[in-house]
Tab-separated table of C-alpha atoms in Angstrom:
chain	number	residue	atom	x	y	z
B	26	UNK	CA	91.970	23.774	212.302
B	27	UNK	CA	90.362	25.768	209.521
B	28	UNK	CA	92.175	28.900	209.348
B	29	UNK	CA	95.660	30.246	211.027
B	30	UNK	CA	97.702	33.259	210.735
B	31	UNK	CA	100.996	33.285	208.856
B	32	UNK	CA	103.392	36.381	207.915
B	33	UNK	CA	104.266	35.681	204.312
B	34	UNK	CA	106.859	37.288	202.153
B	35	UNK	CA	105.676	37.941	198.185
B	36	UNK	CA	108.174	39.387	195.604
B	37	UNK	CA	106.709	41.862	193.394
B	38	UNK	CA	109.426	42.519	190.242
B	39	UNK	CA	112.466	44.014	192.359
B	40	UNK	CA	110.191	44.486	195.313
B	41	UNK	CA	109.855	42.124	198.389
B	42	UNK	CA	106.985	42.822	201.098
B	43	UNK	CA	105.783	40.691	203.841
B	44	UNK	CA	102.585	40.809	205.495
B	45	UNK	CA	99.947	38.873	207.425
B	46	UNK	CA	97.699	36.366	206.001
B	47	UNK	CA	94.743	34.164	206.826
B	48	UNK	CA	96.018	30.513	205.663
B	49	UNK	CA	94.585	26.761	205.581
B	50	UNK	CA	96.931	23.593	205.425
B	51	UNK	CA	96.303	23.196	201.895
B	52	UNK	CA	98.686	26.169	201.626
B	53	UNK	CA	101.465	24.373	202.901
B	54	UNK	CA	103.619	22.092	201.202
B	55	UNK	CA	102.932	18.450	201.857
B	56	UNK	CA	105.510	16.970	204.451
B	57	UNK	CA	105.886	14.590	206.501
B	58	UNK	CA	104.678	16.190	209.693
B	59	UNK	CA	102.326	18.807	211.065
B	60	UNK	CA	103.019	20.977	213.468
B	61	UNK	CA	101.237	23.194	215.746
B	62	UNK	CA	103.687	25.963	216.255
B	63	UNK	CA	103.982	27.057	219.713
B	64	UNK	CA	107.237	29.464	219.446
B	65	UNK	CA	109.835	31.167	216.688
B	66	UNK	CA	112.122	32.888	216.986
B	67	UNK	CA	114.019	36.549	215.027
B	68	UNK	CA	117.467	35.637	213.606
B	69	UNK	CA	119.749	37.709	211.690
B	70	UNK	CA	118.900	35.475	208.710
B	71	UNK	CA	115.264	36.200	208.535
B	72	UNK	CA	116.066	39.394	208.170
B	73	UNK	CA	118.245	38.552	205.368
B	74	UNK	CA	115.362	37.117	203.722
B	75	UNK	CA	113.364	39.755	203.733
B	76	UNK	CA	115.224	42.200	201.838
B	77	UNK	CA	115.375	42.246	198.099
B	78	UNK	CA	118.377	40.685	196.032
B	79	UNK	CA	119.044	38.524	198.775
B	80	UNK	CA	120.871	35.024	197.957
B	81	UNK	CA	118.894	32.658	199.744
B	82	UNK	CA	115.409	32.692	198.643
B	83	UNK	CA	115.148	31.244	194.857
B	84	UNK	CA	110.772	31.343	195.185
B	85	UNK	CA	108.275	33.447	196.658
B	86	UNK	CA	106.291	33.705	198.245
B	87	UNK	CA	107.335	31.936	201.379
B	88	UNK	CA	106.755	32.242	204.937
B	89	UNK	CA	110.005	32.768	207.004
B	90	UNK	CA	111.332	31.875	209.781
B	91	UNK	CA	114.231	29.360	210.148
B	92	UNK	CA	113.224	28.118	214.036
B	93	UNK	CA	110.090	26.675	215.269
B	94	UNK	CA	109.043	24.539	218.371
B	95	UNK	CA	105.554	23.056	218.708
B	96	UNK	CA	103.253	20.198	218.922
B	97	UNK	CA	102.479	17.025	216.330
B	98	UNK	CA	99.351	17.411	215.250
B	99	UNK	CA	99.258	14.506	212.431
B	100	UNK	CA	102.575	12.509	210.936
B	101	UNK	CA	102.895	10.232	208.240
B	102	UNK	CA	106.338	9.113	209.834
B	103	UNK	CA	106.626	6.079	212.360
B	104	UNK	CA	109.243	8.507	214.174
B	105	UNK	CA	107.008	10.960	215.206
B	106	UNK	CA	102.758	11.182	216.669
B	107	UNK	CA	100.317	13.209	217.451
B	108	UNK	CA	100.905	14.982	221.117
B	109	UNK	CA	104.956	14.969	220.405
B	110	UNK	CA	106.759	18.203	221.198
B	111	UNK	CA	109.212	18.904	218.392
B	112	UNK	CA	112.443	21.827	217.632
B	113	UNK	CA	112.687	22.273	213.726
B	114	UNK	CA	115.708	24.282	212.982
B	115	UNK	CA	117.814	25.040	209.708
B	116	UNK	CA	117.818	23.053	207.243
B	117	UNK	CA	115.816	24.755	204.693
B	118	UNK	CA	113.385	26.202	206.867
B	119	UNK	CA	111.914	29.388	206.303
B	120	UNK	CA	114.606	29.883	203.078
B	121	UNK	CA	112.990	27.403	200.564
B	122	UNK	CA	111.102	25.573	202.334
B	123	UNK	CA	107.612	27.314	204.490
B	124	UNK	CA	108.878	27.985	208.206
B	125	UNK	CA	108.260	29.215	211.671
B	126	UNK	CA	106.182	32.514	211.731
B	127	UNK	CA	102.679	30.619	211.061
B	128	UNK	CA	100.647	29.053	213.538
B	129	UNK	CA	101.165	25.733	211.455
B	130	UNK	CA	103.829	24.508	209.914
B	131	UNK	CA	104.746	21.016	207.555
B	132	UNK	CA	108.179	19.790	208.247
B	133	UNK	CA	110.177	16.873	206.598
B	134	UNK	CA	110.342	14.357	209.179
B	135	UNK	CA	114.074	13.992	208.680
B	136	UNK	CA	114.639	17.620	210.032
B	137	UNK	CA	112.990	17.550	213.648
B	138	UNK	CA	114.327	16.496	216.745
B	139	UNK	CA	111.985	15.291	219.733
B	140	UNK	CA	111.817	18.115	222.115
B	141	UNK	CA	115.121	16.846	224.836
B	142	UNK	CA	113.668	16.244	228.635
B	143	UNK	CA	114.564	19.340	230.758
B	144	UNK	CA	113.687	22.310	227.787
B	145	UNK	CA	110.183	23.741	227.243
B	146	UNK	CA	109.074	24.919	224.207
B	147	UNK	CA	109.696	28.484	224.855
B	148	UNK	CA	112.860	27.329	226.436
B	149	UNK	CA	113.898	26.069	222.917
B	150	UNK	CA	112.951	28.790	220.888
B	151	UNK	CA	115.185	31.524	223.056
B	152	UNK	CA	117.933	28.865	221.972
B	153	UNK	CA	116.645	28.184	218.554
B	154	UNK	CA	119.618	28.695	215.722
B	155	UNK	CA	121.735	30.892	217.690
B	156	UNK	CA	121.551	28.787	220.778
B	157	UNK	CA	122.190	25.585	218.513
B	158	UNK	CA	125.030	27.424	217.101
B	159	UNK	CA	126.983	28.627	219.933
B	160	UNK	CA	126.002	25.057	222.199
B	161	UNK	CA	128.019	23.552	218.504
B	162	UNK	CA	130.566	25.778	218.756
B	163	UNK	CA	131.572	24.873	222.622
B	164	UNK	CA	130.794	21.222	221.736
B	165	UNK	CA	133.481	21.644	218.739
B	166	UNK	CA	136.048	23.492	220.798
B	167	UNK	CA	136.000	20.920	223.256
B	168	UNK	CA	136.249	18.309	220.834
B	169	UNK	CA	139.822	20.169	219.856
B	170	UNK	CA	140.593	19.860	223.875
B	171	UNK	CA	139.627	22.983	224.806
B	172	UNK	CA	139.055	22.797	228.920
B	173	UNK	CA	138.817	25.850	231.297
B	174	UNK	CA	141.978	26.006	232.659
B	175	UNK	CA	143.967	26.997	229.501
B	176	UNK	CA	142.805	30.925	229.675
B	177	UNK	CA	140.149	32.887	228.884
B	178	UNK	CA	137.536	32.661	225.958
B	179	UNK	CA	136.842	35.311	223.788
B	180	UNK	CA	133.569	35.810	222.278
B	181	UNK	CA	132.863	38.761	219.381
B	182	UNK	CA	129.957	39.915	218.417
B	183	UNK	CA	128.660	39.373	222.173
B	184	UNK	CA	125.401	41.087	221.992
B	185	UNK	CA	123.833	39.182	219.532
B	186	UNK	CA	122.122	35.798	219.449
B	187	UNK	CA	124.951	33.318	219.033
B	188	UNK	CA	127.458	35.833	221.633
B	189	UNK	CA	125.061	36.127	223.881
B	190	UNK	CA	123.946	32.074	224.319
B	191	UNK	CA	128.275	31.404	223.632
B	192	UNK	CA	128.803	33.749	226.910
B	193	UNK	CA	126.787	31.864	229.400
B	194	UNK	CA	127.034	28.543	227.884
B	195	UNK	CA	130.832	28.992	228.927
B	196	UNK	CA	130.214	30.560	232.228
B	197	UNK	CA	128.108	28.045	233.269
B	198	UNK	CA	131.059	25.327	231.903
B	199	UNK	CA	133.363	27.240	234.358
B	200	UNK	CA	135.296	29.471	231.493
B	201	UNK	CA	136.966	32.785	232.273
B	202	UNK	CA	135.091	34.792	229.304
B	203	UNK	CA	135.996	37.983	227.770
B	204	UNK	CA	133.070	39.585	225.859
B	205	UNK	CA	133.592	41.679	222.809
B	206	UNK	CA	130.895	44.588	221.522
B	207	UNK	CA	130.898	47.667	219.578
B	208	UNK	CA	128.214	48.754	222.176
B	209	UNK	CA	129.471	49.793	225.223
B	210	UNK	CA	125.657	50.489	226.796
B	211	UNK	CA	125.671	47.198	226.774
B	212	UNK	CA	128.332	46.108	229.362
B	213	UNK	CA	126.504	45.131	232.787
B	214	UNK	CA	124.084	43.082	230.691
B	215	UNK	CA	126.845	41.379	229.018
B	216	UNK	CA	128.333	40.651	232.417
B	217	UNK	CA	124.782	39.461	233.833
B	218	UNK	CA	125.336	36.594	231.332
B	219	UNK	CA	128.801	35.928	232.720
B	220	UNK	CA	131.147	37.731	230.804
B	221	UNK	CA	134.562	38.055	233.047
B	222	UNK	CA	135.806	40.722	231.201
B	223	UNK	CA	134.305	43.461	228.617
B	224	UNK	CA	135.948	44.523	225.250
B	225	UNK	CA	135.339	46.722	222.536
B	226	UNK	CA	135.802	46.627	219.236
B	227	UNK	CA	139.120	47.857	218.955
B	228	UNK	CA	140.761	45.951	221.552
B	229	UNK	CA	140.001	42.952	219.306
B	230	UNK	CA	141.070	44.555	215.959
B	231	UNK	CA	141.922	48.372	215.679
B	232	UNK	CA	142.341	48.192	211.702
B	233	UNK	CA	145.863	46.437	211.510
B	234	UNK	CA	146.363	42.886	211.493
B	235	UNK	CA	149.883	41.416	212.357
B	236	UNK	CA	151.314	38.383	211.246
B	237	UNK	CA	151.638	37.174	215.191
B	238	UNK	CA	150.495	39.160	217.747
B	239	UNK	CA	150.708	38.816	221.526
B	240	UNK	CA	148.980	35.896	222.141
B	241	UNK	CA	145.690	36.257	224.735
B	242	UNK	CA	143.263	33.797	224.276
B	243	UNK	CA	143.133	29.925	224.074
B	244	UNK	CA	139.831	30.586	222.273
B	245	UNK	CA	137.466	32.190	220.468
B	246	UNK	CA	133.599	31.969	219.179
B	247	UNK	CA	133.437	33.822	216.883
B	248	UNK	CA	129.757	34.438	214.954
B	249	UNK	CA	131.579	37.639	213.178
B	250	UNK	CA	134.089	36.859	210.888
B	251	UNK	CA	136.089	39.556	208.048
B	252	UNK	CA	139.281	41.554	209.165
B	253	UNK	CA	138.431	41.276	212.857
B	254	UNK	CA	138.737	37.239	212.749
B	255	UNK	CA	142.240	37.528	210.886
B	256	UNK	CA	143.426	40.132	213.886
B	257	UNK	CA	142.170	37.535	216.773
B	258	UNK	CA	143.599	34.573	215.104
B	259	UNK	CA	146.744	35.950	215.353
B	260	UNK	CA	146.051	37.216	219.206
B	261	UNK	CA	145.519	33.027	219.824
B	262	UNK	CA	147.654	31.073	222.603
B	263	UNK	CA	149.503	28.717	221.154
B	264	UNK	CA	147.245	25.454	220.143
B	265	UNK	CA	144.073	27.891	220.515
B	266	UNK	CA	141.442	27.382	218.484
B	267	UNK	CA	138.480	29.584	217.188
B	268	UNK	CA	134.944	28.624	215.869
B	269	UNK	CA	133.423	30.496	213.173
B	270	UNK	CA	130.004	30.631	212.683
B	271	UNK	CA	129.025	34.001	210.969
B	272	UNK	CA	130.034	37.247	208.429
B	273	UNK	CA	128.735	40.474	209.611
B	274	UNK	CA	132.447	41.768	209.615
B	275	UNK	CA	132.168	40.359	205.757
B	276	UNK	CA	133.443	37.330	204.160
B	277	UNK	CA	137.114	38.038	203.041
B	278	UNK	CA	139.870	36.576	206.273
B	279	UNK	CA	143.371	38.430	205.367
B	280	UNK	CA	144.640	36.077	207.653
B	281	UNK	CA	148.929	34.565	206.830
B	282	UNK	CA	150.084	31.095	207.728
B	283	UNK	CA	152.032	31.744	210.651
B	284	UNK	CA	149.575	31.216	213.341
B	285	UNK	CA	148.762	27.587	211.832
B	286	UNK	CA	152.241	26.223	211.513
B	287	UNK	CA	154.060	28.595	214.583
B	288	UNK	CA	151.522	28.214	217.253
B	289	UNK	CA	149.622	25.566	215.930
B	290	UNK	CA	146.083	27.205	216.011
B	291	UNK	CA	143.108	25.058	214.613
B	292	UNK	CA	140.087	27.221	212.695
B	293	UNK	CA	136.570	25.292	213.178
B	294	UNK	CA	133.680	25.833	210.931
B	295	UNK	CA	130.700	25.573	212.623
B	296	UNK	CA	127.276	24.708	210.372
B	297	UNK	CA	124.559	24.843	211.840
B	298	UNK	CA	122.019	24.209	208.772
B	299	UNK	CA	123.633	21.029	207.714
B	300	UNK	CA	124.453	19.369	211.059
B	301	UNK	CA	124.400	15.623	211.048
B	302	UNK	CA	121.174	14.465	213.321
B	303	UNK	CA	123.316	12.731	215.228
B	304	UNK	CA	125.508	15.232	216.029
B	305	UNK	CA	122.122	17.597	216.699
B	306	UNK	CA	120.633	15.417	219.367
B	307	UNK	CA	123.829	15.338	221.016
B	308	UNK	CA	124.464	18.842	221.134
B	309	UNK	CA	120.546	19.782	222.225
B	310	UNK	CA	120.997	16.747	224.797
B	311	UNK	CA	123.361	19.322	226.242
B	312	UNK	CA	121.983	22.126	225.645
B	313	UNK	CA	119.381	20.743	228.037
B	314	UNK	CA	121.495	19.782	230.075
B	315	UNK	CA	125.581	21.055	231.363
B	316	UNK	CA	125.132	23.749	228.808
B	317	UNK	CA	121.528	25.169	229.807
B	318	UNK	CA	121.671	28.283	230.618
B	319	UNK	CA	117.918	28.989	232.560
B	320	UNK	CA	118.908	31.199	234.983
B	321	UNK	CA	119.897	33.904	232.436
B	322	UNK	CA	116.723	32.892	230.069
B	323	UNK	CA	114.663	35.881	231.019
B	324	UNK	CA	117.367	38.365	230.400
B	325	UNK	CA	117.920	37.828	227.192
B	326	UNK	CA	114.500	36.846	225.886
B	327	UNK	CA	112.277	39.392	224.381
B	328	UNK	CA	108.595	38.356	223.530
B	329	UNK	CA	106.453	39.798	220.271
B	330	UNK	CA	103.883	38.265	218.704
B	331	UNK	CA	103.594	37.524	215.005
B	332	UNK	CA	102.528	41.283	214.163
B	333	UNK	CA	105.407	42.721	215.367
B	334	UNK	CA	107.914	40.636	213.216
B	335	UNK	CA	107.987	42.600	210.019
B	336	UNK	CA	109.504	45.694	212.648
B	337	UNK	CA	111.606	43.420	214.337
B	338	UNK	CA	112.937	41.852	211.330
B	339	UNK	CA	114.232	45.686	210.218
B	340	UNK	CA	115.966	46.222	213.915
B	341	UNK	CA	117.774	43.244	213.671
B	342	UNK	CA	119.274	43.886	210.255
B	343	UNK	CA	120.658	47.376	211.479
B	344	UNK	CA	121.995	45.992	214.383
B	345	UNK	CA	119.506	47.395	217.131
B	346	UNK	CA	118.436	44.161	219.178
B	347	UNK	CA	120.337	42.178	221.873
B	348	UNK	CA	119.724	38.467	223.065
B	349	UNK	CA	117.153	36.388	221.763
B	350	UNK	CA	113.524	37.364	220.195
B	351	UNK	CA	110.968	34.897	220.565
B	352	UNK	CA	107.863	35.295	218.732
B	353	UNK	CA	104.568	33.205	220.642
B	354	UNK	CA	102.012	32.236	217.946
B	355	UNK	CA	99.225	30.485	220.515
B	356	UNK	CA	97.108	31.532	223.298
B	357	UNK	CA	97.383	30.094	226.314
């Protein structure tokens, strides 16, 4: 390795611009472990970190990019060696720390996980956060005793990365899901994934929230969050449970008390940055495994190269992408 190609984002007084660049490994920081990057992947947050004002970059420049899968090409850790196929995810990848969209990338050993028998690297990367985060989310709702025959599952925000993987991760566990969009086009592919049943918007919140409201779901995932998580917590069955992931319906939940202590509903944070390791490798054991999801890979998988991320990064940020993006950085 000499050179490799990285899309780097510099902040120029209020203005932030990303664009390609010609890079050696001197330009990286010094970590643990190098890594040939193989596959990224688009999430909502790299988008977030491209636009100005934004609260989770403190330094530029940086490269972006919060998912990568690839190959060791040198470690100084006992854990890891040359030839090892390795997922880094979250953390602070890509926010303060260099990440995914560069052909190489330095990683703190403490933040990879071996590649789990049964994914490929691509595989991976159409999981990446949003696949981690909805696999955590089932994982966690189980955990609370959720099993199939209770009723159906609702999922919001279904189109995007985390609704999309949530909706056939449950199909494939045998759950009778109801899929919930604001874009109606998008019905037959959301039922391709496995969705039972397709909502809209409104039939999850039209603008008033009760107290208690007829109770339809023992479930929710829920990567949205705002006024339309307050309506379906109160639309739970009684001992439901929902898992919360995400905020594009904004942060504020004018949610009351009553469906905690009358139907005894349980409201599960799911973090995907922090997750303990050992709760990780657990949940991508699975997700290579009862939760994998292959048969619908190709359907929601878009594939760019590194180029075309700075125009990606803008359609995901107003909405206009479904599924997963992954973004190949070698030649076969």
């Amino acid at each position: 390795m000499t050179t490799f190609q990285a899309y780097k984002i510099h902040k120029d007084g209020d203005t932030v611009k990303g664009r390609m660049e010609d890079l050696s490994a001197k330009d990286l920081p010094s970590s643990d472990v190098l890594i040939k990057v193989h596959y990224s992947s688009v999430n909502f947050k790299d988008g977030m970190v491209s636009q100005p004002d934004n609260a989770l970059v403190k330094d530029y420049p940086i490269i972006p990019g919060i998912d990568l899968a690839g190959e060791v090409v040198r470690s100084r850790d006992d854990r890891f060696k040359e030839g090892d196929q390795v997922i880094a995810t979250s953390y602070e990848i890509g926010v303060s720390h260099d990440g995914g969209f560069s052909q190489y990338a330095s990683i703190p050993a403490d933040w990879i996980v071996p590649l789990p028998d049964g994914l490929t690297l691509e595989e991976s990367m159409i999981y990446g956060t949003a696949g981690f985060t909805a696999a955590l989310s089932v994982y966690r709702l189980e955990q609370n005793g959720l099993t199939p025959d209770q009723g159906p599952v609702l999922v919001t925000g279904a189109t995007g990365g985390v609704g999309s993987m949530a909706i056939a991760m449950l199909a494939k566990r045998g759950y009778v899901v109801h899929a919930s969009t604001g874009s109606e086009e998008h019905t037959e592919y959301l039922k391709d994934l496995g969705a039972d049943k397709v909502l809209s918007r409104e039939d999850v919140y039209n603008g008033k929230i009760k107290a208690l409201a007829k109770q339809q779901w023992a479930a929710a995932v829920d990567p949205v969050g705002g006024e339309p998580l307050a309506s379906v917590l109160s639309k739970l069955q009684y001992n439901g449970a929902a898992a919360v992931s995400g905020l594009t319906a904004g942060v504020n939940v004018p949610t009351q008390v009553y469906p905690f202590i009358l139907r005894g509903i349980s409201l599960l944070g799911i973090d995907s940055v922090y997750c303990p390791m050992e709760t990780r490798k657990k949940v991508w054991h699975r997700m290579a495994n009862d939760l994998k999801t292959k048969e619908v890979f190709n359907r929601m998988k878009v594939v760019i190269s590194l180029d075309e991320v700075e125009e990606r990064l803008q359609q995901i940020l107003k909405g206009e992408t479904r599924g997963r993006t992954i973004i190949k950085l070698q030649e076969d």
